[in-house]
Amino acid sequence: MDKNGKILIVDDSKFNREILSEILNQYTVIEAKNGYEALEYMKADKNIALVLLDLVMPEMDGFEVLKYMNQNHLIDEIAVMIISIDKDDQSIEKAYELGVSGYITRPFSSAVVLKKVNNIISHYKRQKKLTTIINKQIYEKYKNNDMMIMILSHIVESRNGESGLHVLHIKKLTKLLLNILVKKTNQYSLTLDDMISI
């Protein structure tokens, strides 16, 4: 696993991909020649930290990739920086509206590309660290809740032999029912965290 995260370069030009790979040789780089291939990489590899995306590509252009990433919440996990010949203000504005972290037009300075990539990767590492800390805290909270329910069920059971097990069974049944409910309808906005916390 790459601690820095991987960089995915998406461009239909092999020459452009090679130039960027050379500039970013301190990182693990993956190359995709079109939007479809890029999305397959993003779905399969959870260590991609940054996508360097060209906008003008045949079959599936950069905007279509961004729309897919937004619809499937990949943009929340993976930063995107546009590197394109397209200098049109509307394209730049649209790209930022779709959640990109940066926009560089060609021709570009190698030093500027490297600096911007370093900044985005640093932000990615901080975000991953924070996510890990928060997940640990959430796990501890749920563990403590389960322990409290167990203690209370033992207290209840010591007063009434059947009630303690009843409390634990009710908890299990509630989780099962909520799980079925969420699968059957989207009427209730229950997250996995909501169900675990019961």
PDB file of C-alpha atoms in Angstrom:
ATOM      1  CA  MET A   1       0.000   0.000   0.000  1.00  0.00           C
ATOM      2  CA  ASP A   2       1.337   3.408  -1.017  1.00  0.00           C
ATOM      3  CA  LYS A   3       1.188   5.731   2.026  1.00  0.00           C
ATOM      4  CA  ASN A   4       1.245   8.804  -0.210  1.00  0.00           C
ATOM      5  CA  GLY A   5      -1.581   7.511  -2.351  1.00  0.00           C
ATOM      6  CA  LYS A   6      -1.326   6.885  -6.063  1.00  0.00           C
ATOM      7  CA  ILE A   7      -1.729   9.381  -8.876  1.00  0.00           C
ATOM      8  CA  LEU A   8      -3.881   8.467 -11.863  1.00  0.00           C
ATOM      9  CA  ILE A   9      -3.068  10.321 -15.097  1.00  0.00           C
ATOM     10  CA  VAL A  10      -5.979  10.318 -17.559  1.00  0.00           C
ATOM     11  CA  ASP A  11      -5.172  11.549 -21.058  1.00  0.00           C
ATOM     12  CA  ASP A  12      -5.719  10.090 -24.527  1.00  0.00           C
ATOM     13  CA  SER A  13      -2.231  11.311 -25.547  1.00  0.00           C
ATOM     14  CA  LYS A  14       0.538   8.854 -24.609  1.00  0.00           C
ATOM     15  CA  PHE A  15       3.072  11.687 -24.955  1.00  0.00           C
ATOM     16  CA  ASN A  16       1.192  13.853 -22.401  1.00  0.00           C
ATOM     17  CA  ARG A  17       0.950  10.924 -19.977  1.00  0.00           C
ATOM     18  CA  GLU A  18       4.682  10.245 -20.273  1.00  0.00           C
ATOM     19  CA  ILE A  19       5.603  13.911 -19.608  1.00  0.00           C
ATOM     20  CA  LEU A  20       3.434  13.997 -16.451  1.00  0.00           C
ATOM     21  CA  SER A  21       4.762  10.611 -15.283  1.00  0.00           C
ATOM     22  CA  GLU A  22       8.306  11.926 -15.602  1.00  0.00           C
ATOM     23  CA  ILE A  23       7.495  15.097 -13.622  1.00  0.00           C
ATOM     24  CA  LEU A  24       5.818  13.011 -10.892  1.00  0.00           C
ATOM     25  CA  ASN A  25       8.419  10.219 -10.731  1.00  0.00           C
ATOM     26  CA  GLN A  26       8.582  10.471  -6.909  1.00  0.00           C
ATOM     27  CA  TYR A  27       5.009   9.108  -6.780  1.00  0.00           C
ATOM     28  CA  THR A  28       3.389   5.843  -7.803  1.00  0.00           C
ATOM     29  CA  VAL A  29       1.694   6.719 -11.089  1.00  0.00           C
ATOM     30  CA  ILE A  30      -0.996   4.844 -13.015  1.00  0.00           C
ATOM     31  CA  GLU A  31      -1.977   5.836 -16.550  1.00  0.00           C
ATOM     32  CA  ALA A  32      -5.365   5.624 -18.274  1.00  0.00           C
ATOM     33  CA  LYS A  33      -5.906   6.467 -21.928  1.00  0.00           C
ATOM     34  CA  ASN A  34      -9.616   7.293 -21.595  1.00  0.00           C
ATOM     35  CA  GLY A  35     -12.390   8.049 -19.115  1.00  0.00           C
ATOM     36  CA  TYR A  36     -13.761   4.494 -19.015  1.00  0.00           C
ATOM     37  CA  GLU A  37     -10.374   3.030 -18.127  1.00  0.00           C
ATOM     38  CA  ALA A  38      -9.886   5.737 -15.480  1.00  0.00           C
ATOM     39  CA  LEU A  39     -13.181   4.896 -13.770  1.00  0.00           C
ATOM     40  CA  GLU A  40     -12.269   1.194 -13.686  1.00  0.00           C
ATOM     41  CA  TYR A  41      -9.008   2.063 -11.920  1.00  0.00           C
ATOM     42  CA  MET A  42     -10.822   4.340  -9.440  1.00  0.00           C
ATOM     43  CA  LYS A  43     -13.376   1.656  -8.569  1.00  0.00           C
ATOM     44  CA  ALA A  44     -10.720  -1.047  -8.156  1.00  0.00           C
ATOM     45  CA  ASP A  45      -7.967   0.843  -6.305  1.00  0.00           C
ATOM     46  CA  LYS A  46      -8.786   2.583  -3.009  1.00  0.00           C
ATOM     47  CA  ASN A  47      -5.289   4.124  -2.764  1.00  0.00           C
ATOM     48  CA  ILE A  48      -5.717   6.637  -5.578  1.00  0.00           C
ATOM     49  CA  ALA A  49      -5.243  10.056  -3.979  1.00  0.00           C
ATOM     50  CA  LEU A  50      -5.265  12.265  -7.063  1.00  0.00           C
ATOM     51  CA  VAL A  51      -6.486  12.150 -10.654  1.00  0.00           C
ATOM     52  CA  LEU A  52      -4.822  14.384 -13.246  1.00  0.00           C
ATOM     53  CA  LEU A  53      -7.606  14.617 -15.794  1.00  0.00           C
ATOM     54  CA  ASP A  54      -7.665  15.898 -19.357  1.00  0.00           C
ATOM     55  CA  LEU A  55     -11.017  17.343 -20.430  1.00  0.00           C
ATOM     56  CA  VAL A  56     -10.798  16.770 -24.176  1.00  0.00           C
ATOM     57  CA  MET A  57     -10.856  13.015 -24.849  1.00  0.00           C
ATOM     58  CA  PRO A  58     -12.784  10.812 -27.280  1.00  0.00           C
ATOM     59  CA  GLU A  59     -15.548   8.424 -26.084  1.00  0.00           C
ATOM     60  CA  MET A  60     -15.786   9.764 -22.525  1.00  0.00           C
ATOM     61  CA  ASP A  61     -14.484  13.277 -21.896  1.00  0.00           C
ATOM     62  CA  GLY A  62     -13.261  14.726 -18.603  1.00  0.00           C
ATOM     63  CA  PHE A  63     -16.618  16.317 -17.756  1.00  0.00           C
ATOM     64  CA  GLU A  64     -18.353  12.935 -18.061  1.00  0.00           C
ATOM     65  CA  VAL A  65     -15.739  11.419 -15.733  1.00  0.00           C
ATOM     66  CA  LEU A  66     -16.378  14.228 -13.212  1.00  0.00           C
ATOM     67  CA  LYS A  67     -20.162  13.751 -13.438  1.00  0.00           C
ATOM     68  CA  TYR A  68     -19.782  10.017 -12.784  1.00  0.00           C
ATOM     69  CA  MET A  69     -17.438  10.701  -9.848  1.00  0.00           C
ATOM     70  CA  ASN A  70     -20.009  13.092  -8.364  1.00  0.00           C
ATOM     71  CA  GLN A  71     -22.946  10.720  -8.843  1.00  0.00           C
ATOM     72  CA  ASN A  72     -21.029   7.877  -7.186  1.00  0.00           C
ATOM     73  CA  HIS A  73     -19.371  10.017  -4.473  1.00  0.00           C
ATOM     74  CA  LEU A  74     -15.852   9.203  -5.718  1.00  0.00           C
ATOM     75  CA  ILE A  75     -15.103  12.938  -5.774  1.00  0.00           C
ATOM     76  CA  ASP A  76     -15.411  12.879  -1.952  1.00  0.00           C
ATOM     77  CA  GLU A  77     -12.528  10.401  -1.708  1.00  0.00           C
ATOM     78  CA  ILE A  78     -10.304  11.282  -4.655  1.00  0.00           C
ATOM     79  CA  ALA A  79      -8.991  14.757  -5.524  1.00  0.00           C
ATOM     80  CA  VAL A  80      -9.044  15.799  -9.175  1.00  0.00           C
ATOM     81  CA  MET A  81      -6.826  18.324 -10.926  1.00  0.00           C
ATOM     82  CA  ILE A  82      -7.542  19.244 -14.533  1.00  0.00           C
ATOM     83  CA  ILE A  83      -4.614  19.515 -16.955  1.00  0.00           C
ATOM     84  CA  SER A  84      -6.041  20.644 -20.278  1.00  0.00           C
ATOM     85  CA  ILE A  85      -5.459  22.782 -23.330  1.00  0.00           C
ATOM     86  CA  ASP A  86      -8.990  24.165 -22.800  1.00  0.00           C
ATOM     87  CA  LYS A  87      -8.584  27.724 -21.439  1.00  0.00           C
ATOM     88  CA  ASP A  88     -12.256  28.668 -21.807  1.00  0.00           C
ATOM     89  CA  ASP A  89     -13.598  30.393 -18.654  1.00  0.00           C
ATOM     90  CA  GLN A  90     -16.866  28.426 -18.849  1.00  0.00           C
ATOM     91  CA  SER A  91     -15.001  25.102 -18.895  1.00  0.00           C
ATOM     92  CA  ILE A  92     -12.854  26.152 -15.940  1.00  0.00           C
ATOM     93  CA  GLU A  93     -15.919  27.302 -13.978  1.00  0.00           C
ATOM     94  CA  LYS A  94     -17.819  24.102 -14.802  1.00  0.00           C
ATOM     95  CA  ALA A  95     -14.853  21.964 -13.686  1.00  0.00           C
ATOM     96  CA  TYR A  96     -14.702  23.751 -10.321  1.00  0.00           C
ATOM     97  CA  GLU A  97     -18.481  23.365  -9.922  1.00  0.00           C
ATOM     98  CA  LEU A  98     -17.969  19.615 -10.396  1.00  0.00           C
ATOM     99  CA  GLY A  99     -15.483  19.570  -7.508  1.00  0.00           C
ATOM    100  CA  VAL A 100     -11.969  19.759  -8.973  1.00  0.00           C
ATOM    101  CA  SER A 101      -9.138  20.842  -6.666  1.00  0.00           C
ATOM    102  CA  GLY A 102      -7.109  22.635  -9.325  1.00  0.00           C
ATOM    103  CA  TYR A 103      -6.915  23.562 -12.994  1.00  0.00           C
ATOM    104  CA  ILE A 104      -3.721  23.867 -15.033  1.00  0.00           C
ATOM    105  CA  THR A 105      -3.691  24.824 -18.697  1.00  0.00           C
ATOM    106  CA  ARG A 106      -1.158  23.631 -21.264  1.00  0.00           C
ATOM    107  CA  PRO A 107       1.586  24.535 -21.845  1.00  0.00           C
ATOM    108  CA  PHE A 108       2.513  24.308 -18.186  1.00  0.00           C
ATOM    109  CA  SER A 109       5.541  24.660 -15.959  1.00  0.00           C
ATOM    110  CA  SER A 110       6.816  21.362 -14.521  1.00  0.00           C
ATOM    111  CA  ALA A 111       7.611  23.104 -11.224  1.00  0.00           C
ATOM    112  CA  VAL A 112       4.034  24.440 -10.932  1.00  0.00           C
ATOM    113  CA  VAL A 113       2.515  21.009 -11.636  1.00  0.00           C
ATOM    114  CA  LEU A 114       4.773  19.356  -9.052  1.00  0.00           C
ATOM    115  CA  LYS A 115       4.044  22.029  -6.410  1.00  0.00           C
ATOM    116  CA  LYS A 116       0.272  21.805  -6.902  1.00  0.00           C
ATOM    117  CA  VAL A 117       0.369  17.997  -6.825  1.00  0.00           C
ATOM    118  CA  ASN A 118       2.499  18.038  -3.636  1.00  0.00           C
ATOM    119  CA  ASN A 119      -0.030  20.375  -1.973  1.00  0.00           C
ATOM    120  CA  ILE A 120      -3.005  18.198  -2.920  1.00  0.00           C
ATOM    121  CA  ILE A 121      -1.239  15.000  -1.794  1.00  0.00           C
ATOM    122  CA  SER A 122      -0.340  16.638   1.560  1.00  0.00           C
ATOM    123  CA  HIS A 123      -3.985  17.566   2.025  1.00  0.00           C
ATOM    124  CA  TYR A 124      -4.991  13.976   1.105  1.00  0.00           C
ATOM    125  CA  LYS A 125      -2.628  12.519   3.742  1.00  0.00           C
ATOM    126  CA  ARG A 126      -3.997  14.876   6.441  1.00  0.00           C
ATOM    127  CA  GLN A 127      -7.556  13.971   5.490  1.00  0.00           C
ATOM    128  CA  LYS A 128      -6.790  10.219   5.635  1.00  0.00           C
ATOM    129  CA  LYS A 129      -5.177  10.657   9.057  1.00  0.00           C
ATOM    130  CA  LEU A 130      -8.201  12.565  10.371  1.00  0.00           C
ATOM    131  CA  THR A 131     -10.568   9.946   8.947  1.00  0.00           C
ATOM    132  CA  THR A 132      -8.621   7.194  10.720  1.00  0.00           C
ATOM    133  CA  ILE A 133      -8.768   9.083  14.042  1.00  0.00           C
ATOM    134  CA  ILE A 134     -12.509   9.722  13.687  1.00  0.00           C
ATOM    135  CA  ASN A 135     -13.200   6.084  12.761  1.00  0.00           C
ATOM    136  CA  LYS A 136     -11.297   4.924  15.855  1.00  0.00           C
ATOM    137  CA  GLN A 137     -13.335   7.285  18.035  1.00  0.00           C
ATOM    138  CA  ILE A 138     -16.609   6.084  16.497  1.00  0.00           C
ATOM    139  CA  TYR A 139     -15.556   2.452  17.035  1.00  0.00           C
ATOM    140  CA  GLU A 140     -14.729   3.186  20.686  1.00  0.00           C
ATOM    141  CA  LYS A 141     -18.102   4.898  21.152  1.00  0.00           C
ATOM    142  CA  TYR A 142     -19.982   1.883  19.737  1.00  0.00           C
ATOM    143  CA  LYS A 143     -17.867  -0.521  21.783  1.00  0.00           C
ATOM    144  CA  ASN A 144     -18.697   1.472  24.934  1.00  0.00           C
ATOM    145  CA  ASN A 145     -22.413   1.509  24.017  1.00  0.00           C
ATOM    146  CA  ASP A 146     -22.390  -2.270  23.568  1.00  0.00           C
ATOM    147  CA  MET A 147     -20.602  -2.673  26.895  1.00  0.00           C
ATOM    148  CA  MET A 148     -23.187  -0.455  28.619  1.00  0.00           C
ATOM    149  CA  ILE A 149     -26.070  -2.497  27.131  1.00  0.00           C
ATOM    150  CA  MET A 150     -24.371  -5.704  28.283  1.00  0.00           C
ATOM    151  CA  ILE A 151     -23.904  -4.329  31.814  1.00  0.00           C
ATOM    152  CA  LEU A 152     -27.510  -3.122  31.980  1.00  0.00           C
ATOM    153  CA  SER A 153     -28.804  -6.456  30.695  1.00  0.00           C
ATOM    154  CA  HIS A 154     -26.829  -8.250  33.452  1.00  0.00           C
ATOM    155  CA  ILE A 155     -28.232  -5.865  36.058  1.00  0.00           C
ATOM    156  CA  VAL A 156     -31.767  -6.457  34.778  1.00  0.00           C
ATOM    157  CA  GLU A 157     -31.130 -10.207  34.598  1.00  0.00           C
ATOM    158  CA  SER A 158     -29.909 -10.297  38.202  1.00  0.00           C
ATOM    159  CA  ARG A 159     -33.289  -8.880  39.235  1.00  0.00           C
ATOM    160  CA  ASN A 160     -35.343 -10.927  36.802  1.00  0.00           C
ATOM    161  CA  GLY A 161     -33.799 -14.040  35.195  1.00  0.00           C
ATOM    162  CA  GLU A 162     -35.373 -13.604  31.751  1.00  0.00           C
ATOM    163  CA  SER A 163     -35.214  -9.818  31.214  1.00  0.00           C
ATOM    164  CA  GLY A 164     -31.456  -9.529  30.543  1.00  0.00           C
ATOM    165  CA  LEU A 165     -31.543 -11.868  27.556  1.00  0.00           C
ATOM    166  CA  HIS A 166     -34.696 -10.113  26.410  1.00  0.00           C
ATOM    167  CA  VAL A 167     -32.813  -6.767  26.229  1.00  0.00           C
ATOM    168  CA  LEU A 168     -30.057  -8.319  24.073  1.00  0.00           C
ATOM    169  CA  HIS A 169     -32.587 -10.026  21.794  1.00  0.00           C
ATOM    170  CA  ILE A 170     -34.495  -6.757  21.295  1.00  0.00           C
ATOM    171  CA  LYS A 171     -31.228  -5.057  20.264  1.00  0.00           C
ATOM    172  CA  LYS A 172     -30.466  -7.791  17.693  1.00  0.00           C
ATOM    173  CA  LEU A 173     -34.007  -7.777  16.324  1.00  0.00           C
ATOM    174  CA  THR A 174     -34.010  -3.977  16.004  1.00  0.00           C
ATOM    175  CA  LYS A 175     -30.787  -4.069  13.949  1.00  0.00           C
ATOM    176  CA  LEU A 176     -32.162  -6.820  11.697  1.00  0.00           C
ATOM    177  CA  LEU A 177     -35.431  -4.960  11.117  1.00  0.00           C
ATOM    178  CA  LEU A 178     -33.671  -1.678  10.346  1.00  0.00           C
ATOM    179  CA  ASN A 179     -31.378  -3.450   7.904  1.00  0.00           C
ATOM    180  CA  ILE A 180     -34.372  -4.947   6.051  1.00  0.00           C
ATOM    181  CA  LEU A 181     -36.214  -1.606   6.134  1.00  0.00           C
ATOM    182  CA  VAL A 182     -33.286   0.272   4.555  1.00  0.00           C
ATOM    183  CA  LYS A 183     -32.998  -2.368   1.800  1.00  0.00           C
ATOM    184  CA  LYS A 184     -36.732  -2.252   1.021  1.00  0.00           C
ATOM    185  CA  THR A 185     -37.255   1.526   0.886  1.00  0.00           C
ATOM    186  CA  ASN A 186     -35.279   4.743   0.722  1.00  0.00           C
ATOM    187  CA  GLN A 187     -37.992   6.585   2.663  1.00  0.00           C
ATOM    188  CA  TYR A 188     -35.864   6.580   5.826  1.00  0.00           C
ATOM    189  CA  SER A 189     -32.421   8.185   5.759  1.00  0.00           C
ATOM    190  CA  LEU A 190     -30.681   5.730   8.052  1.00  0.00           C
ATOM    191  CA  THR A 191     -26.939   5.313   7.603  1.00  0.00           C
ATOM    192  CA  LEU A 192     -24.882   2.289   8.573  1.00  0.00           C
ATOM    193  CA  ASP A 193     -23.610   4.322  11.537  1.00  0.00           C
ATOM    194  CA  ASP A 194     -27.194   4.932  12.706  1.00  0.00           C
ATOM    195  CA  MET A 195     -27.921   1.201  12.626  1.00  0.00           C
ATOM    196  CA  ILE A 196     -24.672   0.216  14.350  1.00  0.00           C
ATOM    197  CA  SER A 197     -25.272   2.698  17.142  1.00  0.00           C
ATOM    198  CA  ILE A 198     -28.514   0.955  18.188  1.00  0.00           C
TER     199      ILE A 198
END
